[in-house]
Amino acid sequence: GAVVSQHPSWVICKSGTSVKIECRSLDFQATTMFWYRQFPKQSLMLMATSNEGSKATYEQGVEKDKFLINHASLTLSTLTVTSAHPEDSSFYICSARVAGGFSYNEQFFGPGTRLTVL
Amino acid sequence: ELKVEQNPLFLSMQEGKNYTIYCNYSTTSDRLYWYRQDPGKSLESLFVLLSNGAVKQEGRLMASLDTKARLSTLHITAAVHDLSATYFCAVDILGSGGGADGLTFGKGTHLIIQP
């Protein structure tokens, strides 16, 4: 149980285009999903917290107009990188927290999406 | 601001040896997580430590948590090549209302175990 999927697993796009990444909880409901970004050989950095039915909360330094997050249902959150540029190339990983789950912040991570912007 | 520091950041060791990875964090928290990441892959959860003095073991890995010292350790016993990976610790601070917050990760320890 507690499987999180991401689609696509990798994407290559031209500079200036927009890319949408989907994060799905397959066998559980997730009221909260998180989006992280990982540059090569670096750690994961939290970008934003996505709550079902409400606006996402962005971390300091993350442009909300560039990284659009939509959490339309309890099993799906999407991250859209608008007008992508080469510096946005990174490994994007989502995680999901089980709705009504344990008191601790147990998160299940998706397999990641590797974005390359040419 | 919560800061999480791991050391060492890089470790090369021989099979059969023991070693410890350290994770220090700056703000009071009693929830600490250890993850493993293989190249090009996402995170695999190893341990969740929820209280002071917590100790968990799985195979050759053992993790412990000292909330007073704000320190967690990941100990590797008799290392084998298959344990080569990058190991991350992560900490969170839940809101007083029990809301979920994202995790703050350490920089990771890149572990290479040589035959």
mmCIF file of C-alpha atoms in Angstrom:
data_model
loop_
_atom_site.group_PDB
_atom_site.id
_atom_site.type_symbol
_atom_site.label_atom_id
_atom_site.label_comp_id
_atom_site.label_asym_id
_atom_site.label_seq_id
_atom_site.Cartn_x
_atom_site.Cartn_y
_atom_site.Cartn_z
ATOM 1 C CA GLY A 1 0.000 0.000 0.000
ATOM 2 C CA ALA A 2 0.831 3.710 0.090
ATOM 3 C CA VAL A 3 2.052 3.999 -3.468
ATOM 4 C CA VAL A 4 2.651 7.361 -5.105
ATOM 5 C CA SER A 5 3.112 7.674 -8.841
ATOM 6 C CA GLN A 6 4.405 10.508 -10.965
ATOM 7 C CA HIS A 7 3.956 11.178 -14.630
ATOM 8 C CA PRO A 8 5.931 11.650 -16.705
ATOM 9 C CA SER A 9 9.069 10.064 -15.316
ATOM 10 C CA TRP A 10 11.185 12.224 -17.562
ATOM 11 C CA VAL A 11 10.587 15.080 -19.956
ATOM 12 C CA ILE A 12 12.721 17.121 -22.314
ATOM 13 C CA CYS A 13 11.336 20.408 -23.535
ATOM 14 C CA LYS A 14 12.397 23.581 -25.273
ATOM 15 C CA SER A 15 12.986 26.762 -23.369
ATOM 16 C CA GLY A 16 9.811 28.808 -23.021
ATOM 17 C CA THR A 17 7.380 25.912 -23.003
ATOM 18 C CA SER A 18 5.272 24.764 -20.079
ATOM 19 C CA VAL A 19 5.454 21.333 -18.545
ATOM 20 C CA LYS A 20 2.882 19.635 -16.343
ATOM 21 C CA ILE A 21 3.847 16.946 -13.845
ATOM 22 C CA GLU A 22 1.235 14.783 -12.171
ATOM 23 C CA CYS A 23 1.470 13.215 -8.738
ATOM 24 C CA ARG A 24 -1.065 10.570 -7.764
ATOM 25 C CA SER A 25 -1.663 8.609 -4.625
ATOM 26 C CA LEU A 26 -2.762 5.239 -5.961
ATOM 27 C CA ASP A 27 -4.210 3.441 -2.975
ATOM 28 C CA PHE A 28 -4.869 6.101 -0.393
ATOM 29 C CA GLN A 29 -6.264 9.580 -0.060
ATOM 30 C CA ALA A 30 -3.881 12.441 0.495
ATOM 31 C CA THR A 31 -5.151 15.743 1.796
ATOM 32 C CA THR A 32 -1.641 17.126 1.607
ATOM 33 C CA MET A 33 1.004 16.639 -1.026
ATOM 34 C CA PHE A 34 4.463 18.161 -1.170
ATOM 35 C CA TRP A 35 6.654 19.114 -4.079
ATOM 36 C CA TYR A 36 10.419 18.945 -3.771
ATOM 37 C CA ARG A 37 13.192 19.811 -6.191
ATOM 38 C CA GLN A 38 16.581 18.165 -6.278
ATOM 39 C CA PHE A 39 19.487 19.474 -8.316
ATOM 40 C CA PRO A 40 22.279 17.059 -9.244
ATOM 41 C CA LYS A 41 24.251 15.850 -6.270
ATOM 42 C CA GLN A 42 22.262 18.055 -3.926
ATOM 43 C CA SER A 43 19.609 17.506 -1.342
ATOM 44 C CA LEU A 44 15.864 17.800 -1.693
ATOM 45 C CA MET A 45 14.423 21.240 -1.212
ATOM 46 C CA LEU A 46 10.774 21.745 -0.399
ATOM 47 C CA MET A 47 9.097 23.922 -3.003
ATOM 48 C CA ALA A 48 5.498 23.970 -1.882
ATOM 49 C CA THR A 49 2.807 22.298 0.142
ATOM 50 C CA SER A 50 -0.338 21.421 -1.733
ATOM 51 C CA ASN A 51 -3.616 21.029 0.114
ATOM 52 C CA GLU A 52 -6.695 19.578 -1.526
ATOM 53 C CA GLY A 53 -9.186 22.264 -2.381
ATOM 54 C CA SER A 54 -7.065 25.215 -1.359
ATOM 55 C CA LYS A 55 -4.157 27.264 -2.595
ATOM 56 C CA ALA A 56 -0.689 25.884 -2.297
ATOM 57 C CA THR A 57 1.782 27.283 0.200
ATOM 58 C CA TYR A 58 5.115 28.120 -1.384
ATOM 59 C CA GLU A 59 8.497 28.190 0.303
ATOM 60 C CA GLN A 60 10.495 31.364 0.312
ATOM 61 C CA GLY A 61 12.204 31.977 -2.993
ATOM 62 C CA VAL A 62 9.867 29.780 -5.034
ATOM 63 C CA GLU A 63 7.888 31.745 -7.606
ATOM 64 C CA LYS A 64 4.238 30.791 -7.373
ATOM 65 C CA ASP A 65 3.480 32.205 -10.808
ATOM 66 C CA LYS A 66 6.146 30.055 -12.351
ATOM 67 C CA PHE A 67 5.401 26.843 -10.506
ATOM 68 C CA LEU A 68 1.639 26.410 -10.594
ATOM 69 C CA ILE A 69 0.240 23.803 -8.263
ATOM 70 C CA ASN A 70 -3.248 22.395 -8.378
ATOM 71 C CA HIS A 71 -4.593 19.824 -5.925
ATOM 72 C CA ALA A 72 -7.985 19.128 -7.402
ATOM 73 C CA SER A 73 -8.737 15.862 -5.656
ATOM 74 C CA LEU A 74 -7.590 13.742 -2.756
ATOM 75 C CA THR A 75 -5.472 11.629 -5.081
ATOM 76 C CA LEU A 76 -4.023 14.093 -7.566
ATOM 77 C CA SER A 77 -1.756 17.110 -7.442
ATOM 78 C CA THR A 78 -0.178 18.718 -10.478
ATOM 79 C CA LEU A 79 2.863 20.939 -10.817
ATOM 80 C CA THR A 80 3.113 23.063 -13.940
ATOM 81 C CA VAL A 81 6.430 24.679 -14.733
ATOM 82 C CA THR A 82 5.500 27.652 -16.851
ATOM 83 C CA SER A 83 7.867 29.134 -19.429
ATOM 84 C CA ALA A 84 10.555 26.690 -18.443
ATOM 85 C CA HIS A 85 14.196 27.690 -18.772
ATOM 86 C CA PRO A 86 17.393 25.637 -18.555
ATOM 87 C CA GLU A 87 17.871 26.610 -14.911
ATOM 88 C CA ASP A 88 14.594 24.832 -14.132
ATOM 89 C CA SER A 89 16.139 21.533 -15.172
ATOM 90 C CA SER A 90 15.997 19.361 -12.109
ATOM 91 C CA PHE A 91 14.573 16.245 -10.516
ATOM 92 C CA TYR A 92 11.097 16.978 -9.176
ATOM 93 C CA ILE A 93 9.778 14.657 -6.484
ATOM 94 C CA CYS A 94 6.353 14.706 -4.909
ATOM 95 C CA SER A 95 5.247 13.146 -1.684
ATOM 96 C CA ALA A 96 1.846 12.519 -0.187
ATOM 97 C CA ARG A 97 0.639 12.433 3.389
ATOM 98 C CA VAL A 98 -2.082 9.993 4.301
ATOM 99 C CA ALA A 99 -5.361 11.693 5.136
ATOM 100 C CA GLY A 100 -6.274 10.986 8.724
ATOM 101 C CA GLY A 101 -3.063 9.096 9.111
ATOM 102 C CA PHE A 102 -0.662 8.777 11.986
ATOM 103 C CA SER A 103 0.161 11.738 14.142
ATOM 104 C CA TYR A 104 3.621 11.935 12.689
ATOM 105 C CA ASN A 105 4.228 13.386 9.292
ATOM 106 C CA GLU A 106 4.509 10.143 7.356
ATOM 107 C CA GLN A 107 5.057 10.916 3.732
ATOM 108 C CA PHE A 108 5.281 8.585 0.785
ATOM 109 C CA PHE A 109 7.468 9.666 -2.080
ATOM 110 C CA GLY A 110 6.837 9.363 -5.775
ATOM 111 C CA PRO A 111 9.494 8.074 -8.176
ATOM 112 C CA GLY A 112 10.385 11.559 -9.384
ATOM 113 C CA THR A 113 10.291 13.391 -12.708
ATOM 114 C CA ARG A 114 13.482 14.437 -14.402
ATOM 115 C CA LEU A 115 12.992 17.669 -16.318
ATOM 116 C CA THR A 116 15.524 18.812 -18.882
ATOM 117 C CA VAL A 117 14.988 22.174 -20.514
ATOM 118 C CA LEU A 118 17.024 22.789 -23.655
ATOM 119 C CA GLU B 1 14.678 28.373 10.435
ATOM 120 C CA LEU B 2 15.245 24.679 10.789
ATOM 121 C CA LYS B 3 18.669 23.507 9.696
ATOM 122 C CA VAL B 4 19.730 19.919 9.279
ATOM 123 C CA GLU B 5 23.384 19.014 9.001
ATOM 124 C CA GLN B 6 24.779 15.650 8.053
ATOM 125 C CA ASN B 7 28.299 14.427 8.238
ATOM 126 C CA PRO B 8 30.209 13.142 6.588
ATOM 127 C CA LEU B 9 28.916 14.175 3.175
ATOM 128 C CA PHE B 10 31.029 11.590 1.471
ATOM 129 C CA LEU B 11 32.218 8.277 2.796
ATOM 130 C CA SER B 12 34.189 5.561 1.120
ATOM 131 C CA MET B 13 34.641 2.419 3.114
ATOM 132 C CA GLN B 14 35.517 -1.204 2.707
ATOM 133 C CA GLU B 15 33.169 -4.096 3.046
ATOM 134 C CA GLY B 16 33.013 -5.545 6.491
ATOM 135 C CA LYS B 17 33.748 -2.275 8.273
ATOM 136 C CA ASN B 18 31.491 -0.334 10.612
ATOM 137 C CA TYR B 19 30.695 3.325 10.376
ATOM 138 C CA THR B 20 28.289 5.975 11.610
ATOM 139 C CA ILE B 21 26.580 8.860 9.842
ATOM 140 C CA TYR B 22 25.552 11.790 11.994
ATOM 141 C CA CYS B 23 22.578 14.101 11.646
ATOM 142 C CA ASN B 24 22.269 17.264 13.711
ATOM 143 C CA TYR B 25 19.307 19.603 13.594
ATOM 144 C CA SER B 26 18.792 23.075 14.960
ATOM 145 C CA THR B 27 15.239 23.220 16.310
ATOM 146 C CA THR B 28 13.338 21.117 18.764
ATOM 147 C CA SER B 29 11.673 18.211 17.009
ATOM 148 C CA ASP B 30 10.956 14.641 17.939
ATOM 149 C CA ARG B 31 10.402 13.323 14.472
ATOM 150 C CA LEU B 32 13.336 12.283 12.386
ATOM 151 C CA TYR B 33 13.415 10.265 9.195
ATOM 152 C CA TRP B 34 16.136 8.405 7.350
ATOM 153 C CA TYR B 35 15.949 7.743 3.631
ATOM 154 C CA ARG B 36 18.048 5.982 1.063
ATOM 155 C CA GLN B 37 18.394 7.207 -2.510
ATOM 156 C CA ASP B 38 19.987 5.244 -5.326
ATOM 157 C CA PRO B 39 21.290 7.140 -8.376
ATOM 158 C CA GLY B 40 18.476 8.473 -10.524
ATOM 159 C CA LYS B 41 15.850 7.123 -8.162
ATOM 160 C CA SER B 42 13.491 8.563 -5.602
ATOM 161 C CA LEU B 43 13.616 8.067 -1.860
ATOM 162 C CA GLU B 44 13.203 4.837 0.016
ATOM 163 C CA SER B 45 12.094 5.186 3.611
ATOM 164 C CA LEU B 46 14.439 3.448 6.049
ATOM 165 C CA PHE B 47 13.482 4.571 9.533
ATOM 166 C CA VAL B 48 11.029 6.837 11.298
ATOM 167 C CA LEU B 49 12.165 7.892 14.762
ATOM 168 C CA LEU B 50 9.458 9.441 16.872
ATOM 169 C CA SER B 51 10.759 9.859 20.385
ATOM 170 C CA ASN B 52 13.842 10.536 22.431
ATOM 171 C CA GLY B 53 15.912 7.408 22.788
ATOM 172 C CA ALA B 54 14.252 5.669 19.882
ATOM 173 C CA VAL B 55 16.379 2.989 18.299
ATOM 174 C CA LYS B 56 15.447 1.010 15.220
ATOM 175 C CA GLN B 57 17.336 -1.660 13.368
ATOM 176 C CA GLU B 58 16.898 -3.252 9.981
ATOM 177 C CA GLY B 59 19.543 -5.629 8.800
ATOM 178 C CA ARG B 60 22.947 -3.955 8.925
ATOM 179 C CA LEU B 61 21.495 -0.500 9.594
ATOM 180 C CA MET B 62 20.586 0.912 12.965
ATOM 181 C CA ALA B 63 19.240 4.392 13.639
ATOM 182 C CA SER B 64 18.904 6.220 16.923
ATOM 183 C CA LEU B 65 17.561 9.551 18.087
ATOM 184 C CA ASP B 66 18.610 11.833 20.944
ATOM 185 C CA THR B 67 16.191 14.750 20.950
ATOM 186 C CA LYS B 68 17.994 16.508 23.781
ATOM 187 C CA ALA B 69 21.205 16.610 21.806
ATOM 188 C CA ARG B 70 19.238 17.114 18.563
ATOM 189 C CA LEU B 71 21.227 14.293 17.086
ATOM 190 C CA SER B 72 20.438 11.161 15.158
ATOM 191 C CA THR B 73 22.866 8.510 14.027
ATOM 192 C CA LEU B 74 22.724 5.888 11.324
ATOM 193 C CA HIS B 75 25.111 3.091 12.083
ATOM 194 C CA ILE B 76 26.273 0.623 9.477
ATOM 195 C CA THR B 77 27.529 -2.724 10.672
ATOM 196 C CA ALA B 78 29.743 -4.962 8.552
ATOM 197 C CA ALA B 79 29.037 -2.979 5.400
ATOM 198 C CA VAL B 80 28.301 -4.712 2.130
ATOM 199 C CA HIS B 81 28.475 -3.303 -1.391
ATOM 200 C CA ASP B 82 24.683 -3.264 -1.761
ATOM 201 C CA LEU B 83 24.478 -0.543 0.853
ATOM 202 C CA SER B 84 26.227 1.907 -1.460
ATOM 203 C CA ALA B 85 23.787 4.811 -1.904
ATOM 204 C CA THR B 86 23.107 8.321 -0.689
ATOM 205 C CA TYR B 87 21.513 8.526 2.742
ATOM 206 C CA PHE B 88 19.435 11.477 3.846
ATOM 207 C CA CYS B 89 18.087 12.408 7.205
ATOM 208 C CA ALA B 90 15.082 14.702 7.396
ATOM 209 C CA VAL B 91 13.281 16.536 10.152
ATOM 210 C CA ASP B 92 9.927 18.225 10.351
ATOM 211 C CA ILE B 93 8.094 20.555 12.657
ATOM 212 C CA LEU B 94 4.391 20.038 12.773
ATOM 213 C CA GLY B 95 2.186 22.996 13.511
ATOM 214 C CA SER B 96 0.527 23.152 16.880
ATOM 215 C CA GLY B 97 -2.714 22.119 15.242
ATOM 216 C CA GLY B 98 -1.199 18.935 13.874
ATOM 217 C CA GLY B 99 -0.990 20.225 10.315
ATOM 218 C CA ALA B 100 1.485 18.653 7.973
ATOM 219 C CA ASP B 101 4.626 20.449 6.987
ATOM 220 C CA GLY B 102 7.234 19.507 4.475
ATOM 221 C CA LEU B 103 10.442 17.873 5.524
ATOM 222 C CA THR B 104 13.776 19.626 5.826
ATOM 223 C CA PHE B 105 16.521 17.397 4.529
ATOM 224 C CA GLY B 106 20.189 17.181 5.300
ATOM 225 C CA LYS B 107 22.595 17.420 2.388
ATOM 226 C CA GLY B 108 22.959 13.672 2.238
ATOM 227 C CA THR B 109 25.842 11.285 2.764
ATOM 228 C CA HIS B 110 27.163 9.681 -0.387
ATOM 229 C CA LEU B 111 28.317 6.257 0.708
ATOM 230 C CA ILE B 112 30.535 4.045 -1.404
ATOM 231 C CA ILE B 113 31.362 0.584 -0.127
ATOM 232 C CA GLN B 114 34.226 -1.086 -1.881
ATOM 233 C CA PRO B 115 34.813 -4.812 -2.008
#
